[in-house]
PDB file of C-alpha atoms in Angstrom:
ATOM      1  CA  UNK A 689      81.924  56.390 -12.581  1.00 56.00           C
ATOM      2  CA  UNK A 690      79.887  58.153 -15.232  1.00 66.00           C
ATOM      3  CA  UNK A 691      81.590  61.382 -16.317  1.00 65.00           C
ATOM      4  CA  UNK A 692      78.415  63.434 -16.003  1.00 70.00           C
ATOM      5  CA  UNK A 693      77.742  62.210 -12.468  1.00 76.00           C
ATOM      6  CA  UNK A 694      81.348  62.857 -11.507  1.00 74.00           C
ATOM      7  CA  UNK A 695      81.139  66.431 -12.791  1.00 74.00           C
ATOM      8  CA  UNK A 696      77.979  67.008 -10.771  1.00 79.00           C
ATOM      9  CA  UNK A 697      79.684  65.721  -7.630  1.00 81.00           C
ATOM     10  CA  UNK A 698      82.760  67.888  -8.240  1.00 78.00           C
ATOM     11  CA  UNK A 699      80.625  70.982  -8.738  1.00 79.00           C
ATOM     12  CA  UNK A 700      78.832  70.239  -5.493  1.00 82.00           C
ATOM     13  CA  UNK A 701      82.166  69.874  -3.682  1.00 81.00           C
ATOM     14  CA  UNK A 702      83.241  73.204  -5.125  1.00 79.00           C
ATOM     15  CA  UNK A 703      80.040  74.745  -3.769  1.00 77.00           C
ATOM     16  CA  UNK A 704      80.727  73.249  -0.325  1.00 78.00           C
ATOM     17  CA  UNK A 705      84.226  74.712  -0.412  1.00 74.00           C
ATOM     18  CA  UNK A 706      83.026  78.228  -1.265  1.00 71.00           C
ATOM     19  CA  UNK A 707      80.215  78.258   1.284  1.00 70.00           C
ATOM     20  CA  UNK A 708      82.377  76.697   4.039  1.00 69.00           C
ATOM     21  CA  UNK A 709      79.937  73.826   4.526  1.00 76.00           C
ATOM     22  CA  UNK A 710      82.913  71.480   4.835  1.00 77.00           C
ATOM     23  CA  UNK A 711      86.456  72.149   6.040  1.00 78.00           C
ATOM     24  CA  UNK A 712      89.070  72.731   3.373  1.00 71.00           C
ATOM     25  CA  UNK A 713      90.869  69.447   3.978  1.00 75.00           C
ATOM     26  CA  UNK A 714      87.675  67.421   3.518  1.00 77.00           C
ATOM     27  CA  UNK A 715      86.954  69.224   0.262  1.00 78.00           C
ATOM     28  CA  UNK A 716      90.481  68.476  -0.946  1.00 77.00           C
ATOM     29  CA  UNK A 717      90.068  64.809  -0.036  1.00 78.00           C
ATOM     30  CA  UNK A 718      86.737  64.498  -1.841  1.00 78.00           C
ATOM     31  CA  UNK A 719      88.100  66.356  -4.851  1.00 77.00           C
ATOM     32  CA  UNK A 720      91.047  63.991  -5.142  1.00 77.00           C
ATOM     33  CA  UNK A 721      88.724  61.044  -4.628  1.00 76.00           C
ATOM     34  CA  UNK A 722      86.316  61.901  -7.431  1.00 71.00           C
ATOM     35  CA  UNK A 723      88.593  63.721  -9.856  1.00 66.00           C
ATOM     36  CA  UNK A 724      91.033  61.954 -12.137  1.00 55.00           C
ATOM     37  CA  UNK A 725      93.105  65.080 -12.610  1.00 48.00           C
ATOM     38  CA  UNK A 726      92.568  66.621  -9.197  1.00 43.00           C
ATOM     39  CA  UNK A 727      90.969  69.703 -10.690  1.00 46.00           C
ATOM     40  CA  UNK A 728      87.481  71.006 -10.014  1.00 45.00           C
ATOM     41  CA  UNK A 729      85.688  72.350 -13.067  1.00 49.00           C
ATOM     42  CA  UNK A 730      84.879  76.016 -12.764  1.00 50.00           C
ATOM     43  CA  UNK A 731      81.147  76.706 -12.874  1.00 51.00           C
ATOM     44  CA  UNK A 732      81.688  80.363 -13.637  1.00 52.00           C
ATOM     45  CA  UNK A 733      80.850  80.933 -17.325  1.00 53.00           C
ATOM     46  CA  UNK A 734      82.729  84.231 -17.462  1.00 54.00           C
ATOM     47  CA  UNK A 735      86.324  83.035 -17.552  1.00 52.00           C
ATOM     48  CA  UNK A 736      89.350  83.856 -19.653  1.00 49.00           C
ATOM     49  CA  UNK A 737      89.239  80.346 -21.090  1.00 51.00           C
ATOM     50  CA  UNK A 738      85.660  80.782 -22.298  1.00 52.00           C
ATOM     51  CA  UNK A 739      86.507  84.189 -23.734  1.00 51.00           C
ATOM     52  CA  UNK A 740      89.518  82.751 -25.525  1.00 53.00           C
ATOM     53  CA  UNK A 741      87.430  79.925 -26.952  1.00 51.00           C
ATOM     54  CA  UNK A 742      85.037  82.479 -28.421  1.00 53.00           C
ATOM     55  CA  UNK A 743      81.891  81.598 -26.501  1.00 58.00           C
ATOM     56  CA  UNK A 744      79.366  83.589 -28.532  1.00 67.00           C
ATOM     57  CA  UNK A 745      76.821  83.737 -25.693  1.00 65.00           C
ATOM     58  CA  UNK A 746      79.234  85.574 -23.405  1.00 60.00           C
ATOM     59  CA  UNK A 747      80.208  88.068 -26.107  1.00 65.00           C
ATOM     60  CA  UNK A 748      76.585  88.721 -27.057  1.00 73.00           C
ATOM     61  CA  UNK A 749      75.658  89.126 -23.403  1.00 67.00           C
ATOM     62  CA  UNK A 750      78.465  91.659 -22.898  1.00 69.00           C
ATOM     63  CA  UNK A 751      77.420  93.530 -26.048  1.00 73.00           C
ATOM     64  CA  UNK A 752      73.817  93.682 -24.860  1.00 75.00           C
ATOM     65  CA  UNK A 753      74.729  94.949 -21.400  1.00 71.00           C
ATOM     66  CA  UNK A 754      77.085  97.647 -22.716  1.00 76.00           C
ATOM     67  CA  UNK A 755      74.552  98.762 -25.332  1.00 79.00           C
ATOM     68  CA  UNK A 756      71.792  98.948 -22.731  1.00 75.00           C
ATOM     69  CA  UNK A 757      73.928 101.044 -20.370  1.00 73.00           C
ATOM     70  CA  UNK A 758      74.902 103.443 -23.160  1.00 78.00           C
ATOM     71  CA  UNK A 759      71.315 103.712 -24.371  1.00 77.00           C
ATOM     72  CA  UNK A 760      70.048 104.543 -20.907  1.00 76.00           C
ATOM     73  CA  UNK A 761      72.909 106.983 -20.323  1.00 73.00           C
ATOM     74  CA  UNK A 762      72.231 108.874 -23.555  1.00 78.00           C
ATOM     75  CA  UNK A 763      68.452 109.142 -23.241  1.00 76.00           C
ATOM     76  CA  UNK A 764      67.775 108.988 -19.498  1.00 75.00           C
ATOM     77  CA  UNK A 765      67.523 112.775 -19.149  1.00 77.00           C
ATOM     78  CA  UNK A 766      64.771 113.008 -21.786  1.00 80.00           C
ATOM     79  CA  UNK A 767      62.686 110.187 -20.324  1.00 80.00           C
ATOM     80  CA  UNK A 768      59.487 111.197 -18.506  1.00 84.00           C
ATOM     81  CA  UNK A 769      59.761 111.129 -14.725  1.00 82.00           C
ATOM     82  CA  UNK A 770      57.815 107.890 -14.434  1.00 84.00           C
ATOM     83  CA  UNK A 771      59.955 106.149 -17.040  1.00 83.00           C
ATOM     84  CA  UNK A 772      63.130 107.353 -15.322  1.00 83.00           C
ATOM     85  CA  UNK A 773      61.951 105.869 -12.041  1.00 85.00           C
ATOM     86  CA  UNK A 774      60.850 102.612 -13.676  1.00 87.00           C
ATOM     87  CA  UNK A 775      64.172 102.281 -15.510  1.00 83.00           C
ATOM     88  CA  UNK A 776      66.209 102.878 -12.363  1.00 84.00           C
ATOM     89  CA  UNK A 777      64.134 100.474 -10.268  1.00 87.00           C
ATOM     90  CA  UNK A 778      64.280  97.782 -12.964  1.00 86.00           C
ATOM     91  CA  UNK A 779      68.070  97.923 -13.160  1.00 82.00           C
ATOM     92  CA  UNK A 780      68.362  97.825  -9.376  1.00 86.00           C
ATOM     93  CA  UNK A 781      66.049  94.820  -9.150  1.00 87.00           C
ATOM     94  CA  UNK A 782      68.125  92.998 -11.761  1.00 84.00           C
ATOM     95  CA  UNK A 783      71.440  93.789 -10.048  1.00 84.00           C
ATOM     96  CA  UNK A 784      70.356  92.992  -6.512  1.00 86.00           C
ATOM     97  CA  UNK A 785      68.262  90.018  -7.614  1.00 86.00           C
ATOM     98  CA  UNK A 786      71.144  88.332  -9.403  1.00 81.00           C
ATOM     99  CA  UNK A 787      73.464  89.290  -6.543  1.00 84.00           C
ATOM    100  CA  UNK A 788      71.204  87.310  -4.233  1.00 83.00           C
ATOM    101  CA  UNK A 789      71.023  84.348  -6.610  1.00 81.00           C
ATOM    102  CA  UNK A 790      74.775  84.190  -7.232  1.00 78.00           C
ATOM    103  CA  UNK A 791      76.137  85.156  -3.817  1.00 78.00           C
ATOM    104  CA  UNK A 792      76.880  81.523  -2.890  1.00 74.00           C
ATOM    105  CA  UNK A 793      77.732  79.823  -6.171  1.00 73.00           C
ATOM    106  CA  UNK A 794      79.617  82.765  -7.723  1.00 74.00           C
ATOM    107  CA  UNK A 795      80.477  85.063  -4.805  1.00 77.00           C
ATOM    108  CA  UNK A 796      82.719  87.418  -6.779  1.00 78.00           C
ATOM    109  CA  UNK A 797      80.058  88.057  -9.407  1.00 77.00           C
ATOM    110  CA  UNK A 798      77.390  88.358  -6.719  1.00 79.00           C
ATOM    111  CA  UNK A 799      79.378  90.955  -4.785  1.00 82.00           C
ATOM    112  CA  UNK A 800      80.188  92.817  -7.994  1.00 82.00           C
ATOM    113  CA  UNK A 801      76.510  93.019  -8.910  1.00 82.00           C
ATOM    114  CA  UNK A 802      75.654  94.247  -5.417  1.00 85.00           C
ATOM    115  CA  UNK A 803      78.316  96.939  -5.751  1.00 85.00           C
ATOM    116  CA  UNK A 804      77.064  97.941  -9.192  1.00 84.00           C
ATOM    117  CA  UNK A 805      73.526  98.108  -7.839  1.00 85.00           C
ATOM    118  CA  UNK A 806      74.661 100.371  -5.003  1.00 87.00           C
ATOM    119  CA  UNK A 807      76.487 102.746  -7.345  1.00 87.00           C
ATOM    120  CA  UNK A 808      73.468 102.803  -9.655  1.00 84.00           C
ATOM    121  CA  UNK A 809      71.235 103.604  -6.693  1.00 86.00           C
ATOM    122  CA  UNK A 810      73.333 106.647  -5.853  1.00 85.00           C
ATOM    123  CA  UNK A 811      73.856 107.653  -9.465  1.00 84.00           C
ATOM    124  CA  UNK A 812      70.260 107.437 -10.629  1.00 85.00           C
ATOM    125  CA  UNK A 813      68.907 108.994  -7.451  1.00 86.00           C
ATOM    126  CA  UNK A 814      71.198 112.024  -7.516  1.00 85.00           C
ATOM    127  CA  UNK A 815      70.772 112.364 -11.273  1.00 83.00           C
ATOM    128  CA  UNK A 816      66.991 112.516 -10.945  1.00 85.00           C
ATOM    129  CA  UNK A 817      67.209 114.979  -8.054  1.00 85.00           C
ATOM    130  CA  UNK A 818      69.367 117.395 -10.053  1.00 85.00           C
ATOM    131  CA  UNK A 819      67.411 116.884 -13.277  1.00 82.00           C
ATOM    132  CA  UNK A 820      64.215 117.987 -11.540  1.00 81.00           C
ATOM    133  CA  UNK A 821      65.898 120.774  -9.502  1.00 81.00           C
ATOM    134  CA  UNK A 822      65.081 119.240  -6.131  1.00 79.00           C
ATOM    135  CA  UNK A 823      68.490 119.685  -4.530  1.00 76.00           C
ATOM    136  CA  UNK A 824      67.520 122.744  -2.461  1.00 77.00           C
ATOM    137  CA  UNK A 825      65.003 120.996  -0.213  1.00 73.00           C
ATOM    138  CA  UNK A 826      65.089 117.842   1.846  1.00 81.00           C
ATOM    139  CA  UNK A 827      65.373 115.587  -1.188  1.00 85.00           C
ATOM    140  CA  UNK A 828      69.048 114.714  -0.733  1.00 87.00           C
ATOM    141  CA  UNK A 829      68.809 113.900   3.021  1.00 88.00           C
ATOM    142  CA  UNK A 830      65.687 111.810   2.394  1.00 90.00           C
ATOM    143  CA  UNK A 831      67.414 110.047  -0.491  1.00 89.00           C
ATOM    144  CA  UNK A 832      70.474 109.286   1.661  1.00 89.00           C
ATOM    145  CA  UNK A 833      68.208 107.878   4.357  1.00 91.00           C
ATOM    146  CA  UNK A 834      66.332 105.711   1.855  1.00 91.00           C
ATOM    147  CA  UNK A 835      69.627 104.424   0.439  1.00 91.00           C
ATOM    148  CA  UNK A 836      70.858 103.595   3.922  1.00 91.00           C
ATOM    149  CA  UNK A 837      67.717 101.675   4.832  1.00 93.00           C
ATOM    150  CA  UNK A 838      67.714  99.869   1.475  1.00 91.00           C
ATOM    151  CA  UNK A 839      71.330  98.770   1.863  1.00 91.00           C
ATOM    152  CA  UNK A 840      70.768  97.660   5.458  1.00 92.00           C
ATOM    153  CA  UNK A 841      67.766  95.536   4.492  1.00 92.00           C
ATOM    154  CA  UNK A 842      69.468  94.033   1.444  1.00 89.00           C
ATOM    155  CA  UNK A 843      72.761  93.512   3.255  1.00 89.00           C
ATOM    156  CA  UNK A 844      70.991  91.754   6.114  1.00 89.00           C
ATOM    157  CA  UNK A 845      68.809  89.652   3.812  1.00 87.00           C
ATOM    158  CA  UNK A 846      71.552  88.683   1.362  1.00 84.00           C
ATOM    159  CA  UNK A 847      74.250  88.463   4.061  1.00 83.00           C
ATOM    160  CA  UNK A 848      76.497  90.912   2.201  1.00 85.00           C
ATOM    161  CA  UNK A 849      78.464  92.527   4.994  1.00 85.00           C
ATOM    162  CA  UNK A 850      79.944  95.401   2.997  1.00 86.00           C
ATOM    163  CA  UNK A 851      76.518  96.443   1.727  1.00 88.00           C
ATOM    164  CA  UNK A 852      75.101  96.176   5.238  1.00 90.00           C
ATOM    165  CA  UNK A 853      77.951  98.295   6.613  1.00 91.00           C
ATOM    166  CA  UNK A 854      77.499 100.859   3.836  1.00 90.00           C
ATOM    167  CA  UNK A 855      73.866 101.269   4.831  1.00 92.00           C
ATOM    168  CA  UNK A 856      74.816 102.191   8.373  1.00 93.00           C
ATOM    169  CA  UNK A 857      77.517 104.467   6.970  1.00 91.00           C
ATOM    170  CA  UNK A 858      74.852 106.364   5.025  1.00 91.00           C
ATOM    171  CA  UNK A 859      72.708 106.694   8.155  1.00 92.00           C
ATOM    172  CA  UNK A 860      75.734 107.935  10.113  1.00 91.00           C
ATOM    173  CA  UNK A 861      76.293 110.581   7.457  1.00 89.00           C
ATOM    174  CA  UNK A 862      72.647 111.595   7.690  1.00 90.00           C
ATOM    175  CA  UNK A 863      72.820 111.721  11.493  1.00 91.00           C
ATOM    176  CA  UNK A 864      75.965 113.853  11.368  1.00 89.00           C
ATOM    177  CA  UNK A 865      74.319 116.316   8.989  1.00 86.00           C
ATOM    178  CA  UNK A 866      71.207 116.502  11.162  1.00 87.00           C
ATOM    179  CA  UNK A 867      73.271 117.072  14.318  1.00 86.00           C
ATOM    180  CA  UNK A 868      75.259 119.755  12.522  1.00 84.00           C
ATOM    181  CA  UNK A 869      72.084 121.629  11.626  1.00 84.00           C
ATOM    182  CA  UNK A 870      70.457 121.301  15.034  1.00 84.00           C
ATOM    183  CA  UNK A 871      73.583 121.893  17.144  1.00 82.00           C
ATOM    184  CA  UNK A 872      76.152 123.665  14.946  1.00 80.00           C
ATOM    185  CA  UNK A 873      77.874 125.075  18.037  1.00 81.00           C
ATOM    186  CA  UNK A 874      78.244 121.686  19.751  1.00 81.00           C
ATOM    187  CA  UNK A 875      81.609 121.223  21.418  1.00 84.00           C
ATOM    188  CA  UNK A 876      83.838 118.186  21.590  1.00 85.00           C
ATOM    189  CA  UNK A 877      82.300 116.758  24.754  1.00 87.00           C
ATOM    190  CA  UNK A 878      78.746 117.275  23.551  1.00 89.00           C
ATOM    191  CA  UNK A 879      79.628 115.363  20.401  1.00 89.00           C
ATOM    192  CA  UNK A 880      80.863 112.521  22.579  1.00 91.00           C
ATOM    193  CA  UNK A 881      77.382 112.360  24.110  1.00 91.00           C
ATOM    194  CA  UNK A 882      75.797 112.398  20.655  1.00 90.00           C
ATOM    195  CA  UNK A 883      77.862 109.539  19.211  1.00 92.00           C
ATOM    196  CA  UNK A 884      79.175 107.257  21.957  1.00 92.00           C
ATOM    197  CA  UNK A 885      75.754 105.930  23.078  1.00 94.00           C
ATOM    198  CA  UNK A 886      75.253 104.742  19.497  1.00 93.00           C
ATOM    199  CA  UNK A 887      78.645 103.046  19.681  1.00 93.00           C
ATOM    200  CA  UNK A 888      77.594 101.171  22.817  1.00 93.00           C
ATOM    201  CA  UNK A 889      74.272 100.251  21.190  1.00 94.00           C
ATOM    202  CA  UNK A 890      75.965  98.758  18.131  1.00 92.00           C
ATOM    203  CA  UNK A 891      78.447  96.750  20.197  1.00 91.00           C
ATOM    204  CA  UNK A 892      75.566  95.417  22.282  1.00 91.00           C
ATOM    205  CA  UNK A 893      73.630  94.503  19.129  1.00 90.00           C
ATOM    206  CA  UNK A 894      76.727  92.716  17.851  1.00 89.00           C
ATOM    207  CA  UNK A 895      76.841  90.603  21.001  1.00 87.00           C
ATOM    208  CA  UNK A 896      73.085  89.979  20.895  1.00 87.00           C
ATOM    209  CA  UNK A 897      73.013  88.958  17.227  1.00 85.00           C
ATOM    210  CA  UNK A 898      76.034  86.719  17.710  1.00 84.00           C
ATOM    211  CA  UNK A 899      73.797  84.463  19.779  1.00 79.00           C
ATOM    212  CA  UNK A 900      70.702  84.776  17.568  1.00 82.00           C
ATOM    213  CA  UNK A 901      71.503  85.512  13.904  1.00 82.00           C
ATOM    214  CA  UNK A 902      74.498  84.276  11.946  1.00 78.00           C
ATOM    215  CA  UNK A 903      76.472  86.382   9.520  1.00 77.00           C
ATOM    216  CA  UNK A 904      75.679  89.912  10.731  1.00 84.00           C
ATOM    217  CA  UNK A 905      77.409  90.276  14.090  1.00 86.00           C
ATOM    218  CA  UNK A 906      80.653  91.454  12.507  1.00 87.00           C
ATOM    219  CA  UNK A 907      78.870  94.272  10.685  1.00 90.00           C
ATOM    220  CA  UNK A 908      77.469  95.736  13.885  1.00 91.00           C
ATOM    221  CA  UNK A 909      80.806  95.372  15.611  1.00 91.00           C
ATOM    222  CA  UNK A 910      82.500  97.240  12.756  1.00 91.00           C
ATOM    223  CA  UNK A 911      79.901 100.012  12.888  1.00 93.00           C
ATOM    224  CA  UNK A 912      80.402 100.287  16.637  1.00 92.00           C
ATOM    225  CA  UNK A 913      84.171 100.550  16.178  1.00 91.00           C
ATOM    226  CA  UNK A 914      83.640 103.342  13.645  1.00 92.00           C
ATOM    227  CA  UNK A 915      81.199 105.207  15.893  1.00 93.00           C
ATOM    228  CA  UNK A 916      83.829 105.263  18.645  1.00 92.00           C
ATOM    229  CA  UNK A 917      85.821 107.696  16.482  1.00 90.00           C
ATOM    230  CA  UNK A 918      82.902 109.614  14.978  1.00 91.00           C
ATOM    231  CA  UNK A 919      82.893 112.542  17.477  1.00 90.00           C
ATOM    232  CA  UNK A 920      86.389 113.536  16.388  1.00 88.00           C
ATOM    233  CA  UNK A 921      85.676 112.854  12.704  1.00 87.00           C
ATOM    234  CA  UNK A 922      82.522 114.958  12.996  1.00 85.00           C
ATOM    235  CA  UNK A 923      84.484 117.841  14.509  1.00 86.00           C
ATOM    236  CA  UNK A 924      87.293 117.702  11.960  1.00 83.00           C
ATOM    237  CA  UNK A 925      85.168 117.365   8.826  1.00 80.00           C
ATOM    238  CA  UNK A 926      81.876 119.099   9.559  1.00 78.00           C
ATOM    239  CA  UNK A 927      82.691 121.809  12.103  1.00 77.00           C
ATOM    240  CA  UNK A 928      85.097 124.695  11.806  1.00 72.00           C
ATOM    241  CA  UNK A 929      85.790 125.664  15.403  1.00 72.00           C
ATOM    242  CA  UNK A 930      87.510 122.721  17.032  1.00 76.00           C
ATOM    243  CA  UNK A 931      90.316 122.820  19.607  1.00 80.00           C
ATOM    244  CA  UNK A 932      93.912 122.292  18.579  1.00 81.00           C
ATOM    245  CA  UNK A 933      94.234 119.275  20.866  1.00 85.00           C
ATOM    246  CA  UNK A 934      91.468 117.387  19.052  1.00 84.00           C
ATOM    247  CA  UNK A 935      93.987 115.433  16.974  1.00 85.00           C
ATOM    248  CA  UNK A 936      95.665 114.246  20.181  1.00 89.00           C
ATOM    249  CA  UNK A 937      92.295 113.106  21.503  1.00 88.00           C
ATOM    250  CA  UNK A 938      91.686 111.209  18.268  1.00 88.00           C
ATOM    251  CA  UNK A 939      95.069 109.482  18.508  1.00 91.00           C
ATOM    252  CA  UNK A 940      94.382 108.620  22.139  1.00 92.00           C
ATOM    253  CA  UNK A 941      91.003 107.100  21.300  1.00 91.00           C
ATOM    254  CA  UNK A 942      92.534 105.077  18.461  1.00 91.00           C
ATOM    255  CA  UNK A 943      95.162 103.773  20.882  1.00 94.00           C
ATOM    256  CA  UNK A 944      92.474 102.939  23.451  1.00 92.00           C
ATOM    257  CA  UNK A 945      90.383 101.178  20.814  1.00 89.00           C
ATOM    258  CA  UNK A 946      93.309  99.090  19.596  1.00 91.00           C
ATOM    259  CA  UNK A 947      94.172  98.209  23.194  1.00 92.00           C
ATOM    260  CA  UNK A 948      90.630  97.035  23.885  1.00 89.00           C
ATOM    261  CA  UNK A 949      90.585  95.069  20.643  1.00 88.00           C
ATOM    262  CA  UNK A 950      93.808  93.355  21.647  1.00 89.00           C
ATOM    263  CA  UNK A 951      92.662  92.554  25.177  1.00 89.00           C
ATOM    264  CA  UNK A 952      89.296  91.168  24.082  1.00 86.00           C
ATOM    265  CA  UNK A 953      90.444  89.712  20.757  1.00 84.00           C
ATOM    266  CA  UNK A 954      89.153  86.213  21.472  1.00 82.00           C
ATOM    267  CA  UNK A 955      85.619  87.465  22.045  1.00 81.00           C
ATOM    268  CA  UNK A 956      85.224  89.913  19.166  1.00 81.00           C
ATOM    269  CA  UNK A 957      86.977  87.662  16.655  1.00 82.00           C
ATOM    270  CA  UNK A 958      84.420  84.978  17.518  1.00 78.00           C
ATOM    271  CA  UNK A 959      81.648  87.502  16.861  1.00 75.00           C
ATOM    272  CA  UNK A 960      83.108  88.650  13.559  1.00 76.00           C
ATOM    273  CA  UNK A 961      83.874  85.122  12.350  1.00 71.00           C
ATOM    274  CA  UNK A 962      80.245  83.983  12.571  1.00 63.00           C
TER     275      UNK A 962
END
């Protein structure tokens, strides 16, 4: 077989392996069938082998990225407000855009870019808030809410579970802060009423999406599992007057949660695995 055609086939098999389109044993069989040496060429250009061989494109790309980051870091504070916003949005579009393009063929790089984009979102947003002295108003809560919604939308669209989960984590933080302002004197049992209905809602959404949308059910199940413990976490971290037996209640709820996870492991593992 022509070497070029064989390389194309091997790259496609590698893609099937990463995206789980074929079982592992079938991929191994096809790899051995089409490869003389039994080795699939790595389509990732950023490898130690390429660095060792002195691939000038990779080194120039790294130099350009580092220089751009340093340039923005040095002069971002003196940019006009509009240029600051445009710079931040441009970098986020690049990071999240390439994360979406590479999430299947180069999952590690795709996830790394999504993580970098998330950190840049927080960094640039908070930096601009403090540069313009907006931290005393509602700017930070609004910013946290926008970040949460952005991460939820991107995580759902790109099927990046950690980003999706982080979005709901940001909204949980916002909800906890809002509840603390509205009901600062709320007791342990009132906090149960504030958080546990959301836990039930997320578990129900996990079950519903398991039958309708692939790749997101596990995120909602994980959020629901976290919300089960949020009343106690809220009391311990955000409120001063909490009873001494709260830690025992937290341990009891963890034990109950683990027991339920064990008893219904076949169902929730099926949800998470999709």
